[in-house]
Coordinates of N, CA and C in Angstrom, one line a residue:
Y1 N -68.0 -3.8 -80.9 CA -67.4 -5.1 -81.0 C -66.5 -5.3 -79.7
E2 N -66.8 -6.4 -79.0 CA -66.0 -6.7 -77.9 C -65.4 -8.1 -78.1
R3 N -64.1 -8.2 -77.8 CA -63.5 -9.5 -77.9 C -63.6 -10.2 -76.5
H4 N -64.3 -11.3 -76.5 CA -64.5 -12.0 -75.3 C -63.4 -13.1 -75.0
S5 N -62.5 -13.3 -75.9 CA -61.4 -14.2 -75.7 C -60.2 -13.9 -76.5
D6 N -59.1 -14.3 -76.0 CA -57.8 -14.1 -76.7 C -57.6 -15.3 -77.7
Q7 N -58.5 -16.2 -77.7 CA -58.4 -17.4 -78.6 C -58.7 -17.0 -80.0
A8 N -57.8 -17.4 -80.9 CA -58.0 -17.0 -82.3 C -59.2 -17.8 -82.9
D9 N -60.0 -17.1 -83.7 CA -61.0 -17.8 -84.5 C -60.6 -17.9 -85.9
T10 N -60.9 -19.0 -86.6 CA -60.6 -19.1 -88.0 C -61.8 -18.9 -88.9
I11 N -61.7 -18.0 -89.8 CA -62.7 -17.7 -90.8 C -62.2 -18.1 -92.1
T12 N -63.0 -18.8 -92.9 CA -62.6 -19.2 -94.2 C -63.5 -18.5 -95.2
Q13 N -63.0 -17.8 -96.2 CA -63.8 -17.2 -97.2 C -63.5 -17.8 -98.6
I14 N -64.5 -18.2 -99.3 CA -64.4 -18.7 -100.6 C -65.1 -17.8 -101.6
T15 N -64.4 -17.4 -102.6 CA -65.0 -16.4 -103.5 C -64.9 -16.9 -105.0
K16 N -65.9 -16.7 -105.7 CA -66.0 -17.0 -107.1 C -66.8 -15.9 -107.8
G17 N -66.1 -15.1 -108.6 CA -66.8 -14.0 -109.2 C -67.4 -13.1 -108.2
S18 N -68.7 -12.8 -108.3 CA -69.4 -11.9 -107.3 C -70.0 -12.7 -106.1
K19 N -69.8 -14.0 -106.1 CA -70.3 -14.8 -105.0 C -69.3 -15.1 -103.9
T20 N -69.7 -15.0 -102.7 CA -68.8 -15.2 -101.5 C -69.5 -16.1 -100.5
R21 N -68.7 -17.0 -100.0 CA -69.1 -17.9 -98.9 C -68.1 -17.7 -97.7
V22 N -68.7 -17.4 -96.5 CA -67.8 -17.2 -95.3 C -68.2 -18.3 -94.3
E23 N -67.2 -19.0 -93.8 CA -67.4 -20.1 -92.8 C -66.6 -19.7 -91.6
G24 N -67.1 -20.1 -90.4 CA -66.4 -19.9 -89.2 C -66.9 -18.7 -88.4
M25 N -67.9 -18.0 -88.8 CA -68.4 -16.9 -88.1 C -69.6 -17.4 -87.3
G26 N -69.4 -17.5 -86.0 CA -70.5 -18.0 -85.1 C -70.3 -19.5 -84.8
R27 N -71.2 -19.9 -84.0 CA -71.1 -21.3 -83.5 C -71.8 -22.3 -84.4
G28 N -71.5 -23.6 -84.3 CA -72.3 -24.6 -85.0 C -71.8 -24.9 -86.4
G29 N -70.7 -24.3 -86.8 CA -70.2 -24.7 -88.2 C -71.0 -24.2 -89.3
G30 N -71.8 -23.1 -89.1 CA -72.6 -22.6 -90.2 C -71.8 -21.8 -91.2
A31 N -72.5 -21.2 -92.1 CA -71.9 -20.4 -93.2 C -72.8 -19.4 -93.6
M32 N -72.3 -18.3 -94.2 CA -73.1 -17.3 -94.8 C -72.7 -17.1 -96.3
I33 N -73.6 -17.1 -97.2 CA -73.4 -17.0 -98.6 C -74.0 -15.8 -99.1
M34 N -73.2 -15.0 -99.9 CA -73.7 -13.8 -100.5 C -73.6 -14.0 -102.0
N35 N -74.8 -14.0 -102.7 CA -74.7 -14.4 -104.1 C -75.1 -13.2 -105.0
G36 N -75.0 -12.0 -104.4 CA -75.3 -10.7 -105.2 C -76.7 -10.2 -105.0
T37 N -77.7 -11.1 -104.8 CA -79.0 -10.7 -104.6 C -79.6 -11.0 -103.2
S38 N -79.0 -12.1 -102.6 CA -79.5 -12.5 -101.3 C -78.4 -13.0 -100.4
R39 N -78.7 -13.1 -99.2 CA -77.7 -13.6 -98.2 C -78.4 -14.9 -97.6
I40 N -77.7 -16.0 -97.8 CA -78.1 -17.3 -97.3 C -77.3 -17.7 -96.1
I41 N -78.1 -18.0 -95.0 CA -77.4 -18.4 -93.8 C -77.7 -19.9 -93.5
I42 N -76.6 -20.6 -93.5 CA -76.7 -22.1 -93.4 C -76.7 -22.5 -91.9
L43 N -77.6 -23.2 -91.4 CA -77.8 -23.6 -90.0 C -77.7 -25.1 -89.9
P44 N -76.4 -25.7 -89.8 CA -76.3 -27.2 -89.8 C -77.0 -27.9 -88.7
E45 N -77.0 -27.3 -87.5 CA -77.7 -28.0 -86.3 C -79.2 -28.3 -86.6
Q46 N -79.8 -27.4 -87.4 CA -81.2 -27.6 -87.7 C -81.4 -28.2 -89.1
K47 N -80.3 -28.3 -89.9 CA -80.4 -28.8 -91.3 C -81.4 -27.8 -92.0
Q48 N -81.2 -26.5 -91.8 CA -82.1 -25.5 -92.4 C -81.2 -24.4 -92.9
Y49 N -81.8 -23.5 -93.7 CA -81.2 -22.3 -94.1 C -82.2 -21.2 -94.2
M50 N -81.7 -19.9 -94.0 CA -82.5 -18.7 -94.1 C -82.0 -18.0 -95.4
E51 N -82.9 -17.4 -96.1 CA -82.6 -16.6 -97.2 C -83.1 -15.2 -97.0
L52 N -82.2 -14.2 -97.0 CA -82.6 -12.8 -96.7 C -82.1 -11.9 -97.8
P53 N -82.8 -10.8 -98.1 CA -82.4 -9.9 -99.1 C -81.0 -9.3 -98.7
M54 N -80.2 -8.9 -99.6 CA -78.9 -8.4 -99.3 C -79.0 -7.1 -98.4
N55 N -80.0 -6.4 -98.6 CA -80.1 -5.1 -97.8 C -80.8 -5.3 -96.4
F56 N -81.1 -6.6 -96.1 CA -81.8 -6.9 -94.8 C -80.9 -6.3 -93.6
G57 N -81.5 -5.5 -92.8 CA -80.8 -5.0 -91.6 C -80.0 -3.7 -91.9
D58 N -80.2 -3.1 -93.1 CA -79.5 -1.9 -93.4 C -79.7 -0.7 -92.4
R59 N -80.9 -0.6 -91.9 CA -81.2 0.5 -91.0 C -80.4 0.3 -89.7
A60 N -80.3 -0.9 -89.2 CA -79.5 -1.2 -88.0 C -78.1 -0.8 -88.3
G61 N -77.6 -1.2 -89.5 CA -76.2 -0.8 -89.8 C -76.0 0.6 -89.9
D62 N -76.9 1.4 -90.4 CA -76.8 2.8 -90.5 C -76.8 3.4 -89.1
R63 N -77.6 2.9 -88.2 CA -77.6 3.5 -86.8 C -76.3 3.2 -86.1
E64 N -75.8 2.0 -86.3 CA -74.5 1.6 -85.7 C -73.4 2.4 -86.2
S65 N -73.4 2.6 -87.6 CA -72.3 3.3 -88.2 C -72.3 4.8 -87.8
A66 N -73.5 5.3 -87.5 CA -73.6 6.7 -87.1 C -73.0 7.0 -85.8
K67 N -72.9 5.9 -84.9 CA -72.3 6.1 -83.6 C -70.8 6.2 -83.7
H68 N -70.2 5.8 -84.8 CA -68.7 5.9 -84.9 C -68.3 7.1 -85.7
H69 N -67.3 7.8 -85.3 CA -66.8 8.9 -86.1 C -65.3 8.8 -86.3
G70 N -64.9 9.1 -87.5 CA -63.4 9.1 -87.7 C -63.1 9.1 -89.2
V71 N -61.9 8.9 -89.5 CA -61.5 8.8 -90.9 C -60.3 7.9 -91.0
A72 N -60.3 7.2 -92.1 CA -59.2 6.3 -92.5 C -58.5 6.9 -93.7
E73 N -57.2 7.0 -93.6 CA -56.4 7.6 -94.7 C -55.3 6.6 -95.2
K74 N -55.1 6.5 -96.5 CA -54.0 5.7 -97.0 C -52.7 6.3 -96.6
T75 N -51.8 5.4 -96.1 CA -50.5 5.8 -95.6 C -49.5 5.9 -96.7
G76 N -49.7 5.3 -97.9 CA -48.7 5.2 -98.9 C -47.8 4.0 -98.8
K77 N -47.9 3.3 -97.7 CA -47.1 2.1 -97.5 C -47.9 0.9 -97.9
T78 N -47.1 -0.2 -98.3 CA -47.8 -1.4 -98.6 C -47.1 -2.6 -97.8
E79 N -47.8 -3.7 -97.7 CA -47.3 -4.9 -97.0 C -47.6 -6.0 -97.9
T80 N -46.9 -7.2 -97.7 CA -47.3 -8.4 -98.4 C -47.7 -9.4 -97.3
I81 N -48.9 -9.8 -97.3 CA -49.5 -10.7 -96.3 C -50.1 -11.9 -97.0
A82 N -49.7 -13.1 -96.6 CA -50.1 -14.4 -97.2 C -49.8 -14.3 -98.7
G83 N -48.7 -13.7 -99.1 CA -48.3 -13.6 -100.5 C -49.0 -12.6 -101.3
I84 N -49.8 -11.7 -100.7 CA -50.6 -10.8 -101.4 C -50.3 -9.4 -101.0
K85 N -50.0 -8.5 -102.0 CA -49.7 -7.1 -101.6 C -51.0 -6.3 -101.2
C86 N -50.9 -5.5 -100.2 CA -52.0 -4.7 -99.7 C -51.6 -3.3 -99.3
D87 N -52.5 -2.4 -99.4 CA -52.3 -1.0 -99.0 C -52.6 -0.7 -97.6
D88 N -51.7 0.0 -96.9 CA -52.0 0.3 -95.5 C -52.9 1.5 -95.4
W89 N -53.8 1.5 -94.5 CA -54.7 2.6 -94.1 C -54.6 2.8 -92.6
H90 N -54.6 4.0 -92.2 CA -54.6 4.3 -90.7 C -55.9 5.0 -90.4
Y91 N -56.5 4.5 -89.3 CA -57.8 5.0 -88.8 C -57.7 5.7 -87.4
K92 N -58.3 6.9 -87.3 CA -58.5 7.5 -86.0 C -59.9 8.0 -85.9
G93 N -60.5 7.8 -84.7 CA -61.8 8.2 -84.5 C -62.3 7.9 -83.1
T94 N -63.6 7.9 -82.9 CA -64.2 7.6 -81.6 C -65.3 6.5 -81.8
S95 N -65.4 5.7 -80.8 CA -66.3 4.6 -80.8 C -67.7 5.1 -80.4
S96 N -68.7 4.2 -80.4 CA -70.1 4.5 -80.1 C -70.2 5.1 -78.6
D97 N -69.2 4.7 -77.7 CA -69.3 5.3 -76.4 C -68.3 6.4 -76.2
D98 N -67.9 7.1 -77.3 CA -67.0 8.2 -77.3 C -65.6 8.0 -76.8
K99 N -65.2 6.7 -76.9 CA -63.8 6.4 -76.5 C -62.9 6.5 -77.8
P100 N -61.7 7.0 -77.7 CA -60.8 7.1 -78.8 C -60.5 5.7 -79.4
E101 N -60.6 5.7 -80.8 CA -60.3 4.4 -81.5 C -59.1 4.8 -82.5
E102 N -58.2 3.9 -82.6 CA -57.1 4.1 -83.5 C -56.6 2.7 -84.0
G103 N -56.4 2.6 -85.3 CA -56.0 1.3 -85.8 C -55.5 1.4 -87.3
D104 N -55.2 0.2 -87.8 CA -54.7 0.1 -89.1 C -55.4 -1.0 -89.8
A105 N -55.5 -0.9 -91.2 CA -56.0 -1.9 -92.0 C -55.2 -2.0 -93.2
C106 N -54.9 -3.3 -93.7 CA -54.2 -3.5 -94.9 C -55.2 -4.0 -95.9
V107 N -55.5 -3.3 -97.0 CA -56.5 -3.6 -97.9 C -55.9 -4.1 -99.3
A108 N -56.4 -5.3 -99.7 CA -55.9 -5.8 -101.0 C -57.1 -5.8 -102.0
Q109 N -56.8 -5.6 -103.2 CA -57.9 -5.6 -104.3 C -58.1 -7.1 -104.6
G110 N -59.4 -7.5 -104.5 CA -59.8 -8.8 -104.9 C -59.4 -10.0 -104.0
A111 N -58.9 -9.7 -102.8 CA -58.4 -10.7 -101.8 C -58.7 -10.2 -100.4
G112 N -58.6 -11.1 -99.5 CA -58.8 -10.7 -98.1 C -60.3 -10.9 -97.7
L113 N -60.6 -10.6 -96.5 CA -62.0 -10.7 -96.0 C -62.8 -9.6 -96.6
M114 N -63.7 -10.0 -97.5 CA -64.5 -9.0 -98.3 C -65.7 -8.5 -97.5
I115 N -65.3 -7.7 -96.5 CA -66.3 -7.1 -95.6 C -67.4 -6.3 -96.3
G116 N -67.0 -5.7 -97.5 CA -67.9 -4.9 -98.3 C -69.1 -5.8 -98.8
R117 N -68.8 -7.0 -99.0 CA -69.9 -7.9 -99.5 C -70.8 -8.3 -98.4
L118 N -70.3 -8.2 -97.1 CA -71.1 -8.5 -96.0 C -72.0 -7.3 -95.6
A119 N -71.8 -6.2 -96.3 CA -72.5 -5.0 -96.0 C -74.0 -5.2 -95.9
G120 N -74.7 -4.3 -95.2 CA -76.1 -4.5 -94.9 C -76.0 -5.1 -93.5
G121 N -77.0 -4.7 -92.7 CA -77.0 -5.1 -91.3 C -75.9 -4.4 -90.5
V122 N -75.6 -5.0 -89.4 CA -74.7 -4.3 -88.5 C -73.2 -4.4 -88.9
T123 N -72.8 -5.2 -89.9 CA -71.4 -5.3 -90.3 C -71.0 -4.0 -91.0
R124 N -71.9 -3.2 -91.4 CA -71.5 -1.9 -92.1 C -70.7 -1.0 -91.3
H125 N -70.9 -1.0 -90.0 CA -70.1 -0.1 -89.1 C -68.7 -0.5 -89.1
L126 N -68.3 -1.7 -89.5 CA -66.9 -2.1 -89.4 C -66.1 -1.3 -90.4
F127 N -66.7 -0.8 -91.5 CA -65.9 0.0 -92.4 C -66.5 1.3 -92.8
G128 N -67.8 1.5 -92.5 CA -68.5 2.8 -92.9 C -67.9 4.0 -92.2
A129 N -67.4 3.8 -91.0 CA -66.9 4.9 -90.2 C -65.6 5.4 -90.6
G130 N -65.0 4.8 -91.6 CA -63.6 5.2 -92.1 C -63.7 6.3 -93.1
G131 N -64.8 6.7 -93.5 CA -64.9 7.8 -94.5 C -65.1 7.3 -95.9
K132 N -65.5 8.2 -96.8 CA -65.9 7.8 -98.2 C -64.8 7.1 -99.0
E133 N -63.5 7.5 -98.9 CA -62.4 6.9 -99.7 C -62.2 5.5 -99.2
F134 N -62.2 5.2 -97.9 CA -62.0 3.9 -97.4 C -63.2 3.0 -97.7
N135 N -64.4 3.5 -97.5 CA -65.6 2.8 -97.8 C -65.6 2.4 -99.3
D136 N -65.2 3.3 -100.2 CA -65.2 3.0 -101.6 C -64.2 1.9 -101.9
A137 N -63.0 1.9 -101.3 CA -62.0 0.9 -101.5 C -62.5 -0.5 -101.0
I138 N -63.2 -0.5 -99.9 CA -63.8 -1.8 -99.4 C -65.0 -2.2 -100.3
S139 N -65.8 -1.3 -100.7 CA -67.0 -1.7 -101.4 C -66.7 -2.1 -102.8
N140 N -65.6 -1.6 -103.4 CA -65.3 -1.9 -104.8 C -64.2 -3.0 -104.9
G141 N -64.4 -4.1 -104.1 CA -63.6 -5.3 -104.3 C -62.4 -5.4 -103.4
G142 N -62.3 -4.5 -102.4 CA -61.2 -4.5 -101.5 C -61.5 -5.5 -100.3
G143 N -60.4 -6.2 -99.9 CA -60.6 -7.1 -98.8 C -59.5 -6.8 -97.7
L144 N -59.9 -7.1 -96.5 CA -59.0 -6.9 -95.4 C -58.0 -8.1 -95.2
M145 N -56.7 -7.7 -95.3 CA -55.7 -8.8 -95.1 C -55.2 -8.7 -93.6
K146 N -55.3 -7.5 -93.0 CA -54.8 -7.4 -91.6 C -55.5 -6.2 -91.0
V147 N -55.9 -6.3 -89.8 CA -56.5 -5.2 -89.0 C -55.9 -5.1 -87.6
T148 N -55.5 -3.9 -87.2 CA -55.0 -3.8 -85.8 C -55.9 -2.7 -85.2
E149 N -56.1 -2.9 -83.9 CA -56.9 -2.0 -83.1 C -56.0 -1.6 -81.9
N150 N -55.7 -0.3 -81.7 CA -54.8 0.1 -80.6 C -53.6 -0.7 -80.5
G151 N -53.0 -1.1 -81.6 CA -51.7 -1.8 -81.7 C -51.8 -3.3 -81.6
K152 N -53.0 -3.8 -81.4 CA -53.2 -5.3 -81.3 C -53.8 -5.8 -82.6
V153 N -53.2 -6.9 -83.1 CA -53.7 -7.5 -84.4 C -55.0 -8.2 -84.0
T154 N -56.1 -7.8 -84.7 CA -57.4 -8.4 -84.5 C -57.9 -9.3 -85.7
L155 N -57.3 -9.1 -86.8 CA -57.6 -9.9 -88.0 C -56.3 -10.1 -88.8
L156 N -56.0 -11.3 -89.3 CA -54.8 -11.5 -90.1 C -55.1 -12.6 -91.0
A157 N -54.9 -12.4 -92.3 CA -55.0 -13.4 -93.3 C -53.7 -14.3 -93.2
V158 N -53.9 -15.6 -93.1 CA -52.8 -16.5 -92.9 C -52.5 -17.4 -94.1
K159 N -53.5 -17.5 -95.0 CA -53.3 -18.3 -96.2 C -54.3 -17.9 -97.3
A160 N -53.7 -17.8 -98.5 CA -54.6 -17.5 -99.7 C -54.2 -18.5 -100.8
Q161 N -55.2 -19.1 -101.4 CA -54.9 -20.0 -102.5 C -55.9 -19.9 -103.6
E162 N -55.5 -20.1 -104.8 CA -56.4 -20.2 -106.0 C -56.7 -21.6 -106.2
T163 N -58.0 -21.9 -106.4 CA -58.4 -23.2 -106.7 C -59.8 -23.2 -107.4
S164 N -60.2 -24.3 -108.0 CA -61.5 -24.4 -108.7 C -62.5 -24.7 -107.6
V165 N -63.6 -23.9 -107.6 CA -64.6 -24.0 -106.6 C -66.0 -24.4 -107.3
P166 N -66.6 -25.5 -106.9 CA -67.9 -25.8 -107.5 C -69.0 -24.8 -107.1
D167 N -69.9 -24.6 -108.1 CA -71.1 -23.7 -107.8 C -71.9 -24.1 -106.6
A168 N -71.9 -25.4 -106.3 CA -72.7 -25.9 -105.1 C -72.2 -25.2 -103.8
M169 N -71.0 -24.7 -103.8 CA -70.5 -24.0 -102.5 C -71.3 -22.8 -102.2
F170 N -72.0 -22.3 -103.2 CA -72.7 -21.0 -103.1 C -74.3 -21.2 -103.0
A171 N -74.7 -22.4 -102.7 CA -76.1 -22.7 -102.5 C -76.3 -23.5 -101.3
P172 N -77.5 -23.5 -100.7 CA -77.7 -24.4 -99.5 C -77.6 -25.8 -99.9
P173 N -77.2 -26.7 -98.9 CA -77.1 -28.1 -99.2 C -78.5 -28.6 -99.6
T174 N -78.6 -29.5 -100.6 CA -79.9 -30.0 -101.1 C -80.7 -30.7 -100.1
D175 N -80.2 -31.2 -99.1 CA -81.0 -31.9 -98.1 C -81.5 -31.0 -96.9
Y176 N -81.2 -29.7 -97.0 CA -81.6 -28.7 -96.0 C -83.0 -28.1 -96.4
T177 N -83.8 -27.7 -95.5 CA -85.0 -27.1 -95.8 C -84.9 -25.6 -95.5
K178 N -85.7 -24.8 -96.3 CA -85.7 -23.4 -96.1 C -86.6 -23.0 -94.9
M179 N -86.0 -22.2 -94.1 CA -86.7 -21.8 -92.9 C -87.9 -20.8 -93.3
D180 N -89.0 -21.1 -92.7 CA -90.2 -20.2 -92.9 C -89.9 -18.9 -92.1
M181 N -89.7 -17.8 -92.9 CA -89.3 -16.5 -92.3 C -90.5 -15.9 -91.4
S182 N -91.7 -16.4 -91.6 CA -92.8 -15.9 -90.8 C -92.6 -16.3 -89.4
Q183 N -91.8 -17.4 -89.1 CA -91.5 -17.9 -87.8 C -90.6 -16.9 -87.1
M184 N -89.9 -16.1 -87.9 CA -88.9 -15.1 -87.3 C -89.5 -13.8 -87.0
A185 N -90.8 -13.6 -87.1 CA -91.5 -12.3 -86.9 C -91.3 -12.0 -85.4
M186 N -91.0 -10.7 -85.2 CA -90.8 -10.2 -83.9 C -92.1 -10.0 -83.2
P187 N -92.2 -10.4 -81.9 CA -93.5 -10.2 -81.2 C -93.8 -8.7 -81.1
H188 N -95.1 -8.4 -81.3 CA -95.5 -7.0 -81.2 C -95.8 -6.6 -79.8
K189 N -95.7 -5.4 -79.5 CA -96.0 -4.9 -78.1 C -97.5 -4.6 -78.0
P190 N -98.1 -4.9 -76.9 CA -99.6 -4.6 -76.8 C -99.8 -3.2 -76.7

């Protein structure tokens, strides 16, 4: 992961039971919806959506995760971020290019960026390299409220609120068409 700008990006996550919608990741105002069985990617510029199995890209995630080595350990300290208590974890390890990595994550149960729900694909390396205990905390309903890398805050929850969310938030818009995934086939080498 490289940060190409010091400009803050805003990510909005909407959660209802086991369903999660994440907005603000990428260009064009799209969204990603995880409904437990599939990942739906909303593409507003094309008025289309893609539907992929939740495990789509797992092999790439495994390869990326294998490049990172380290361990995250609970520090025993807690913080309150956006009104929610979270547990501090400290991570030390090496990146894919063997550079030292060190940072902290504050993990809340049932709140924060639910990176574990985004698992599959290359996002897995964002938490898989922290070791089994950290991976379990994230995979079992833990969310990231704050992340620092080498002393610099890279993710911070700024607002959390409970509200009623309609089920339509977890489905593609009715006027969008489903993208034919056969169009996404990779060209084969001769």
